[in-house]
Coordinates of C-alpha atoms in Angstrom, one line a residue:
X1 CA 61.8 168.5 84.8
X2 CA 63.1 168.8 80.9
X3 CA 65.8 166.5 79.8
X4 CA 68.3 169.3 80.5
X5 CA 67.6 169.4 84.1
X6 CA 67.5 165.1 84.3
X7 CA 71.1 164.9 82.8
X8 CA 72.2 168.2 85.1
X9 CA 71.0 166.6 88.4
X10 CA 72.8 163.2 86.6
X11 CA 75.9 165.1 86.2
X12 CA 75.7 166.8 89.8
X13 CA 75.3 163.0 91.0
X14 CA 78.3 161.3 89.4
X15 CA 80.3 164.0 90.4
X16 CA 79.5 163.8 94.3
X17 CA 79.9 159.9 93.4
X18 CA 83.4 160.3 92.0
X19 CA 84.6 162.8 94.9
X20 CA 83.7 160.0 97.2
X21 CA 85.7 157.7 95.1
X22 CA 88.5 159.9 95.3
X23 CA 88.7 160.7 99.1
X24 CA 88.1 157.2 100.1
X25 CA 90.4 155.6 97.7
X26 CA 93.1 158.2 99.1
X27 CA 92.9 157.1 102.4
X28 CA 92.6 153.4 101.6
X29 CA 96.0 154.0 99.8
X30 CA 97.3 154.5 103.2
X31 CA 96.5 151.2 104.2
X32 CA 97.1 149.2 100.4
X33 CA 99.9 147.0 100.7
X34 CA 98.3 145.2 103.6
X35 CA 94.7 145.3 101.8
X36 CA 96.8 143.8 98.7
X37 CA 98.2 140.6 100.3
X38 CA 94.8 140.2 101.4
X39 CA 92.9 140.7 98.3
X40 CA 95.5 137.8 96.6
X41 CA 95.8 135.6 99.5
X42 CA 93.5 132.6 97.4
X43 CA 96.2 133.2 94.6
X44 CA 99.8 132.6 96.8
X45 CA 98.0 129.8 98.5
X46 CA 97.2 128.0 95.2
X47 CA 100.9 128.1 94.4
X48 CA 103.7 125.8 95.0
X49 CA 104.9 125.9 99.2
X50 CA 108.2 127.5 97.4
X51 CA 106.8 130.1 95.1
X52 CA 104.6 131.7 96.7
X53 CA 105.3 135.1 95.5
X54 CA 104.3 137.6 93.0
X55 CA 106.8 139.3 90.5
X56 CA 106.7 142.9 89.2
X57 CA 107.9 143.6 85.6
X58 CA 108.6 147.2 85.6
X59 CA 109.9 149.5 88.5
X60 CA 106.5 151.4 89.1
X61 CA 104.0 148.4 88.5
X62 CA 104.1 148.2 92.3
X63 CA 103.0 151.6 93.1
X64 CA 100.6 151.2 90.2
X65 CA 99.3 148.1 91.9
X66 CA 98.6 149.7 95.0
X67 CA 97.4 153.1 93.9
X68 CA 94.7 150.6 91.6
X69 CA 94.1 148.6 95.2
X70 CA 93.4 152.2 96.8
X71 CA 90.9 152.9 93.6
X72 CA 89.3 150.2 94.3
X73 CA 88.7 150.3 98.0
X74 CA 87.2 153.7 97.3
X75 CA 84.7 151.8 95.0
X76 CA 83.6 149.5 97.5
X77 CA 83.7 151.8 100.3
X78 CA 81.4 154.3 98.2
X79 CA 79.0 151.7 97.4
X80 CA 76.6 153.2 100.0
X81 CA 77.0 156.3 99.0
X82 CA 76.5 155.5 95.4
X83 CA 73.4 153.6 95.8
X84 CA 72.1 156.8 97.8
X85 CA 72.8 159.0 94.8
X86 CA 71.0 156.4 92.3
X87 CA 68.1 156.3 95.1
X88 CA 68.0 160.5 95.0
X89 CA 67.6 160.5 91.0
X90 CA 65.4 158.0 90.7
X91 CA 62.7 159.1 93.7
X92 CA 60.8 161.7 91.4
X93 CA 59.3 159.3 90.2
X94 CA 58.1 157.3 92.8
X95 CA 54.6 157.5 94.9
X96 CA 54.9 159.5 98.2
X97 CA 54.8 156.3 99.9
X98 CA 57.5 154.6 97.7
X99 CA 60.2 157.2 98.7
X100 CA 60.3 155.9 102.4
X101 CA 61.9 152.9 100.9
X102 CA 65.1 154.6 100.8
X103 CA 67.4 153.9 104.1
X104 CA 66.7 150.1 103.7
X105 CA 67.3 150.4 99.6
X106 CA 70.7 151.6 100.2
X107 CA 71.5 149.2 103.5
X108 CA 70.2 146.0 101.6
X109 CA 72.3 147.7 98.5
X110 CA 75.5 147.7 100.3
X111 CA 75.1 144.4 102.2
X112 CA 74.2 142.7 98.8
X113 CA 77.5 144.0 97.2
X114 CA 79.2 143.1 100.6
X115 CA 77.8 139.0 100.4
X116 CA 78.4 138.8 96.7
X117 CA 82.0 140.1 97.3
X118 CA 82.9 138.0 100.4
X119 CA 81.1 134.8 98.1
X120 CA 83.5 135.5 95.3
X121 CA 86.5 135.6 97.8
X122 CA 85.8 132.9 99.7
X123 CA 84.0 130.4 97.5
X124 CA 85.2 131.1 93.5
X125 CA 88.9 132.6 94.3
X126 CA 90.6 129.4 96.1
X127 CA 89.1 127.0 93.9
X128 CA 89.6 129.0 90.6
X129 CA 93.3 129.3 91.2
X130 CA 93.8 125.9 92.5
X131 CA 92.8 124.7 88.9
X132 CA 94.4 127.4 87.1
X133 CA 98.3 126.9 89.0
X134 CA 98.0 123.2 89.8
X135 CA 98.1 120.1 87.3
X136 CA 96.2 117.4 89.8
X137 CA 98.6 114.6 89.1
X138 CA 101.7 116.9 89.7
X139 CA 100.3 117.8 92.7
X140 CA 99.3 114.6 93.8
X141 CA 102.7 113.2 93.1
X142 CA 104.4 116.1 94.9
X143 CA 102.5 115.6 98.3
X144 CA 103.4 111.9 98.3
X145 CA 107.0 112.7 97.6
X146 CA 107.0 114.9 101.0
X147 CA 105.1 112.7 102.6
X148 CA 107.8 110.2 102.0
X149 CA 110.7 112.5 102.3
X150 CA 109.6 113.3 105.8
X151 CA 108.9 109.3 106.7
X152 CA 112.9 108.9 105.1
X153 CA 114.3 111.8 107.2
X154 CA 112.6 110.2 110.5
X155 CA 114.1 107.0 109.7
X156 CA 117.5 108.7 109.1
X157 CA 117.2 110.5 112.6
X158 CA 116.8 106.5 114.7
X159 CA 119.7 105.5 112.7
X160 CA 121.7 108.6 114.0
X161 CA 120.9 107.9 117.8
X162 CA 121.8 104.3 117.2
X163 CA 118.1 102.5 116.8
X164 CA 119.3 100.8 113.2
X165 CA 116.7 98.3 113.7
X166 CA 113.9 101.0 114.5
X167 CA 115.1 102.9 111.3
X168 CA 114.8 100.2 109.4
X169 CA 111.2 99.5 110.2
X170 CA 110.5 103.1 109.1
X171 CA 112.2 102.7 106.2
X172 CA 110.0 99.5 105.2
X173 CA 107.1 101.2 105.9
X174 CA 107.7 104.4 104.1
X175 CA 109.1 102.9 100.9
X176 CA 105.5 100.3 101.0
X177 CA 103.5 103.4 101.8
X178 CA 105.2 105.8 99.0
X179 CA 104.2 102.7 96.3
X180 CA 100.6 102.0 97.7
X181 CA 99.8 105.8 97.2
X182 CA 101.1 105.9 94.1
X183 CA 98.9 102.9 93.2
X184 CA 101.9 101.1 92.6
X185 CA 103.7 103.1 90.4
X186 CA 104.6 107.3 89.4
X187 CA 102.2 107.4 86.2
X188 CA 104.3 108.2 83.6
X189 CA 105.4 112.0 82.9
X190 CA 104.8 114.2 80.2
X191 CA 108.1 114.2 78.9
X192 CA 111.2 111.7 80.1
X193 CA 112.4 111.5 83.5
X194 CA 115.6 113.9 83.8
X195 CA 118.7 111.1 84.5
X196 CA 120.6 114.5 86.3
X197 CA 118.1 115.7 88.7
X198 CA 117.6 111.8 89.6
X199 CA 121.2 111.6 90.3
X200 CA 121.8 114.9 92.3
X201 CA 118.3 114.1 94.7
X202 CA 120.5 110.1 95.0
X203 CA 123.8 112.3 96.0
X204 CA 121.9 114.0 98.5
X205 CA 120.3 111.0 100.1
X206 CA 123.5 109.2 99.8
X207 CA 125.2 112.7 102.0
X208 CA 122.2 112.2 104.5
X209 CA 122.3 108.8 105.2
X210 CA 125.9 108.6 105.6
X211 CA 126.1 111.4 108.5
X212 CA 123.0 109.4 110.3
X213 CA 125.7 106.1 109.6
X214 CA 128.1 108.6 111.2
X215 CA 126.3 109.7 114.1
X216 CA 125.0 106.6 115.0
X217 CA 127.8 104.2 114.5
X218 CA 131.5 106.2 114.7
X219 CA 134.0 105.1 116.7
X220 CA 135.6 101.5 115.1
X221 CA 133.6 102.3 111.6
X222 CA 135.5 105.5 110.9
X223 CA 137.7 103.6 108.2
X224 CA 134.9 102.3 107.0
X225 CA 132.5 105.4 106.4
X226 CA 135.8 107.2 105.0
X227 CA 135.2 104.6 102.2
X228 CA 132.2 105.9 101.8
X229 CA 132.6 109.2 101.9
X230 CA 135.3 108.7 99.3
X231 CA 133.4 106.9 96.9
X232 CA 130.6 109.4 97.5
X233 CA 133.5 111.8 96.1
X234 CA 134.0 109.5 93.1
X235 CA 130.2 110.3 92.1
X236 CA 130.3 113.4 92.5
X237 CA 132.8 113.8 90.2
X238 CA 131.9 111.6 87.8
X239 CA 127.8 113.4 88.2
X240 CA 130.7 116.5 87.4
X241 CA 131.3 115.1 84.1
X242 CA 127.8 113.8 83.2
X243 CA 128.9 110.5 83.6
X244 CA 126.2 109.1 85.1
X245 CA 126.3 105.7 84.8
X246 CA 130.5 105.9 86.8
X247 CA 128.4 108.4 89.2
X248 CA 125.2 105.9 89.4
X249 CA 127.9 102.5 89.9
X250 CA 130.1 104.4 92.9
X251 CA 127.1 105.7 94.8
X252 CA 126.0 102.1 95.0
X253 CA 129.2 101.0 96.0
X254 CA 129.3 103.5 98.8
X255 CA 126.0 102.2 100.2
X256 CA 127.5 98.9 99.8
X257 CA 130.5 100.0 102.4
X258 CA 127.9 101.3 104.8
X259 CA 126.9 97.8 105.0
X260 CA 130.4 97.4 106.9
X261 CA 129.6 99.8 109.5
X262 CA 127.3 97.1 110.8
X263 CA 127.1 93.8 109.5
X264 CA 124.4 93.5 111.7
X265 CA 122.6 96.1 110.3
X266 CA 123.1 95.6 106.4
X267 CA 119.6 94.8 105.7
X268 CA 118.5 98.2 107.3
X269 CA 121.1 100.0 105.7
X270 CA 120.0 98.9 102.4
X271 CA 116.1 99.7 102.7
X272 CA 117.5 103.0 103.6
X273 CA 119.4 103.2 100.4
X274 CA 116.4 101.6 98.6
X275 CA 114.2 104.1 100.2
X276 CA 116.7 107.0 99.1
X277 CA 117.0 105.5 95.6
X278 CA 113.1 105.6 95.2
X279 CA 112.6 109.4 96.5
X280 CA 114.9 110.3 93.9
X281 CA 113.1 108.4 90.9
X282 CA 110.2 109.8 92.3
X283 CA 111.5 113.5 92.4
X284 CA 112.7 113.2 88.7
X285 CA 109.5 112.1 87.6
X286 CA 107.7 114.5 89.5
X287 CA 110.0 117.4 87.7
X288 CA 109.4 115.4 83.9
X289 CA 105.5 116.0 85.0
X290 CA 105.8 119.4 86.4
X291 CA 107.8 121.1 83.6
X292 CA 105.9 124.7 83.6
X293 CA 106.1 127.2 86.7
X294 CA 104.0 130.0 86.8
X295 CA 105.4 133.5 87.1
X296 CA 102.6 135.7 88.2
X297 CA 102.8 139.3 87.7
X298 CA 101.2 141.7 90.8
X299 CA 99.0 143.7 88.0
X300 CA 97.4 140.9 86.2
X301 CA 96.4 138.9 89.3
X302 CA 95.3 141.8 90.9
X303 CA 93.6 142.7 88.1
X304 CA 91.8 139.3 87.6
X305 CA 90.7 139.3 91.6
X306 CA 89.0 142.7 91.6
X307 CA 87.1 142.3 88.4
X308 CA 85.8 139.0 89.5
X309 CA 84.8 140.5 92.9
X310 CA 83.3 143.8 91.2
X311 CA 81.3 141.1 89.7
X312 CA 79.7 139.3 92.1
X313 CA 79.1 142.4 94.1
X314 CA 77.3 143.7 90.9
X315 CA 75.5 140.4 90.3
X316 CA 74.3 140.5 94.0
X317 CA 72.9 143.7 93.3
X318 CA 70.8 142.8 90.6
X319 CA 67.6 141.4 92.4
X320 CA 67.6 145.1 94.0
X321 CA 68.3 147.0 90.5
X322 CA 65.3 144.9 89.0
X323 CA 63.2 145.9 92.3
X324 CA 64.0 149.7 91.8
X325 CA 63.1 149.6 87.8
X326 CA 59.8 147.8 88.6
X327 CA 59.3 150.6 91.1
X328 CA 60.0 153.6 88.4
X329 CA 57.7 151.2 86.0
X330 CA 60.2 150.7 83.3
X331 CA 60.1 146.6 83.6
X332 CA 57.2 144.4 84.3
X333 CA 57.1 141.0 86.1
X334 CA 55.6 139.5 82.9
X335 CA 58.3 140.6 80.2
X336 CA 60.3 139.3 82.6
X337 CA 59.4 135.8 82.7
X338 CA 58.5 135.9 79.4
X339 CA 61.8 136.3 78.3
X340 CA 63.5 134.3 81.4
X341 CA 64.5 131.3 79.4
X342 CA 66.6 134.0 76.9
X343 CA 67.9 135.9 80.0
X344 CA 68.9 132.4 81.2
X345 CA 71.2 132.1 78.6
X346 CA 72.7 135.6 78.7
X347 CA 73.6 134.8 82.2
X348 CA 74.9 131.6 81.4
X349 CA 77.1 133.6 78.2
X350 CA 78.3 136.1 80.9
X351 CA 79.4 133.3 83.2
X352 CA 81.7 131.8 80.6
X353 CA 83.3 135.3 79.5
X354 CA 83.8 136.6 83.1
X355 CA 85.4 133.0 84.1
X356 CA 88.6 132.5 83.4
X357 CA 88.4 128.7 83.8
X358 CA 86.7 126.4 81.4
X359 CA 85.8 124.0 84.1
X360 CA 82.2 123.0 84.9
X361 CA 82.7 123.9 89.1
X362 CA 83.6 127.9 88.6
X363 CA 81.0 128.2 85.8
X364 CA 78.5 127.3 87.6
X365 CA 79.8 129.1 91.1
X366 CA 79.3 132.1 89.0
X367 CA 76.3 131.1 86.3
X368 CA 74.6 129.8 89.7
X369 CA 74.2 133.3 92.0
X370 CA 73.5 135.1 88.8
X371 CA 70.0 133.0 87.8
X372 CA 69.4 133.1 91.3
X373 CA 69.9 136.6 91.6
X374 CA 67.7 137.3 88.3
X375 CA 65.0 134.8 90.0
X376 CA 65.2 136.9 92.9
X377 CA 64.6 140.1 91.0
X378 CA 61.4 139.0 88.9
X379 CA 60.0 137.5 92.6
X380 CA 60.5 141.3 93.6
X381 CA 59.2 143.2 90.9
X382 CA 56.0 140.4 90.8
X383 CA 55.3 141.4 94.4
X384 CA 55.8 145.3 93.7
X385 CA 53.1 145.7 91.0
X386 CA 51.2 143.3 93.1
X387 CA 51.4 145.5 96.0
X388 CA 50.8 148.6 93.4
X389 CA 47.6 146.9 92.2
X390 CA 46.2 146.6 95.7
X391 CA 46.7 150.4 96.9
X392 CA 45.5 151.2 93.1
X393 CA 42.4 149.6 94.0
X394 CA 42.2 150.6 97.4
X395 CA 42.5 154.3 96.2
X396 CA 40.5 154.4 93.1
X397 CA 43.0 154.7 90.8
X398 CA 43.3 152.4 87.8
X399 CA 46.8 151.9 85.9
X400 CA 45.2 152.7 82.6
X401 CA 43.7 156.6 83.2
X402 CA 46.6 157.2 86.8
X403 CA 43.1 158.6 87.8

């Protein structure tokens, strides 16, 4: 064949290609919001319990997302039928013998793509994103914060049926357990603690333990817990005004009336209090650390997932690509290791662009599979022209003359 006829039968080749690509991708857009929440599942479970979500900045970015998710299931669904059409150009050149190799070429093609696909969403995706969204000691400082809030509310629910002295045991042991997770201490935030948000998470625990004082107590201690509540009023009011030091000195004094619901139980009113007062340090200094919240658009993430799995499907395919050019005779197993220690390098330059992190995990989950791959691919084509050379001798025929 000329060169006219090669790049004819190369254009009649991408075009079958790109009709596939069209009539799969149409009827994967039937199906793309689904396939979507899929596709950035490791990104909403990276974020905060409360965010999870993705934001839209323009009213047809949405139906741009999912018409680029239907794309882009065509692409993957095509895969076999694109590795058939590569196989069909390429097999002029191959021996007689050579050609049979087509069926498993384009299965092993497509399950490569599949493995290095499913690898990049299951193993690079969730741990990518968790470095990317989460600062560790934020988040390390939020889960003991819940931890505690939960121990707190538990504490607050004995004191409601009456069981101060059970509460109070709970109390005890959250408040130790929230300091000996902490080592001790909150380390110290990036910026100072917000005196507000300290005061409105105290308000709140003030509200909650009052209703379990309620609940648990009433009857003879109503005058009592109306002190309260009206000194709770007082802070508010004063927290109204910014004054936090008034709102700060009359919450206190209402936890101090509480102790009059009970005489009894003063000591296990005040762990509660002192268990209240330390969530709410703990919350404003979880907020100083945890300053910046992500607002991820549905484009750029989506974006960011499918070119990292394109990737690794592409780098999977790369022992196979190297097998098919050592068949055609346009790479040998010796260039190849001769110039392994410089294509180690490109792979390792290629892992660094195509990573978004800078960490040394994710570079190597993707600088990893991608020697391995190129290892794989010099193993293939060494056993190829190994396999040549026998049925060259076998036949006669010697790679110098192709006599």
């Amino acid at each position: 064949m000329s060169l006219a006829e090669h790049l004819t039968e190369l254009r009649s080749r991408l075009l079958k290609c790109t009709a596939a690509v069209f009539v799969l991708g149409a009827a994967s857009m039937v199906f793309a919001r689904p396939i979507f929440g899929i596709l950035v599942k490791p990104v909403l479970d990276a974020l905060p319990a409360d965010g999870r979500a993705l934001v839209y900045t323009s009213g047809i970015e949405e139906i741009n997302v999912l018409m680029k998710v239907g794309v882009y299931c065509g692409i993957f669904l095509t895969t076999p039928v694109i590795l058939w059409q590569i196989w069909g150009f390429v097999s002029p050149g191959l021996f007689p013998e050579e050609r049979r190799y087509a069926g498993p070429f384009v299965f092993m093609g497509s399950l490569a793509f599949l493995l290095g696909a499913m690898f990049c969403y299951f193993a690079v995706l969730p741990s990518m994103f968790k470095f990317l969204l989460n600062e560790e000691e934020s988040l390390a400082i939020s889960q003991r914060l819940d931890v505690g809030r939960l121990r707190a509310d538990d504490a607050l629910r004995f004191l409601s049926i009456g069981e101060a002295e059970r509460a109070g045991k709970l109390a005890q042991e959250a408040s130790a357990a929230l300091k000996a997770e902490g080592g001790g201490q909150t380390p110290e935030a990036t910026r100072p603690p917000s005196e507000s948000v300290e005061l409105e998470a105290r308000l709140a625990g003030l509200g909650r333990l009052v209703d379990a004082a309620a609940d648990g107590f009433g009857g003879p201690a109503r005058i009592v817990l109306r002190g309260a509540v009206e000194k709770r009023a007082e802070a508010v009011e004063a927290y109204a005004k910014e004054d936090y030091a008034a709102a700060a000195k009359a919450m206190d004094e209402a936890a101090s009336l509480l102790a009059g619901v009970a005489p009894t139980r003063a000591e296990e009113l005040a762990g509660l209090w002192r268990l209240e007062k330390e969530l709410a340090l703990g919350k404003a200094r979880y907020v100083a650390h945890a300053w910046t919240k992500p607002m991820l658009t549905m484009n750029e993430q989506l974006s960011l997932v499918l070119l990292l799995i394109l990737s690794f499907g592409v780098i999977f395919e790369l022992p196979l690509v190297m097998a098919v050019l050592g068949l055609v005779g346009i790479v040998k197993a010796g260039w190849l290791m001769k110039y392994q220690r410089h294509a180690f390098v490109v792979c390792i330059i290629l892992a660094a662009v195509l990573t978004p992190t800078g960490d040394v995990v994710n570079l190597s989950l993707m600088a990893g599979p991608m020697l391995l791959c190129y290892e794989m691919g010099v193993l293939a084509v060494w056993m190829i022209e190994r396999r040549r050379g026998k049925q060259d001798t076998e036949t006669g025929i010697t790679p110098t003359t192709g006599v």
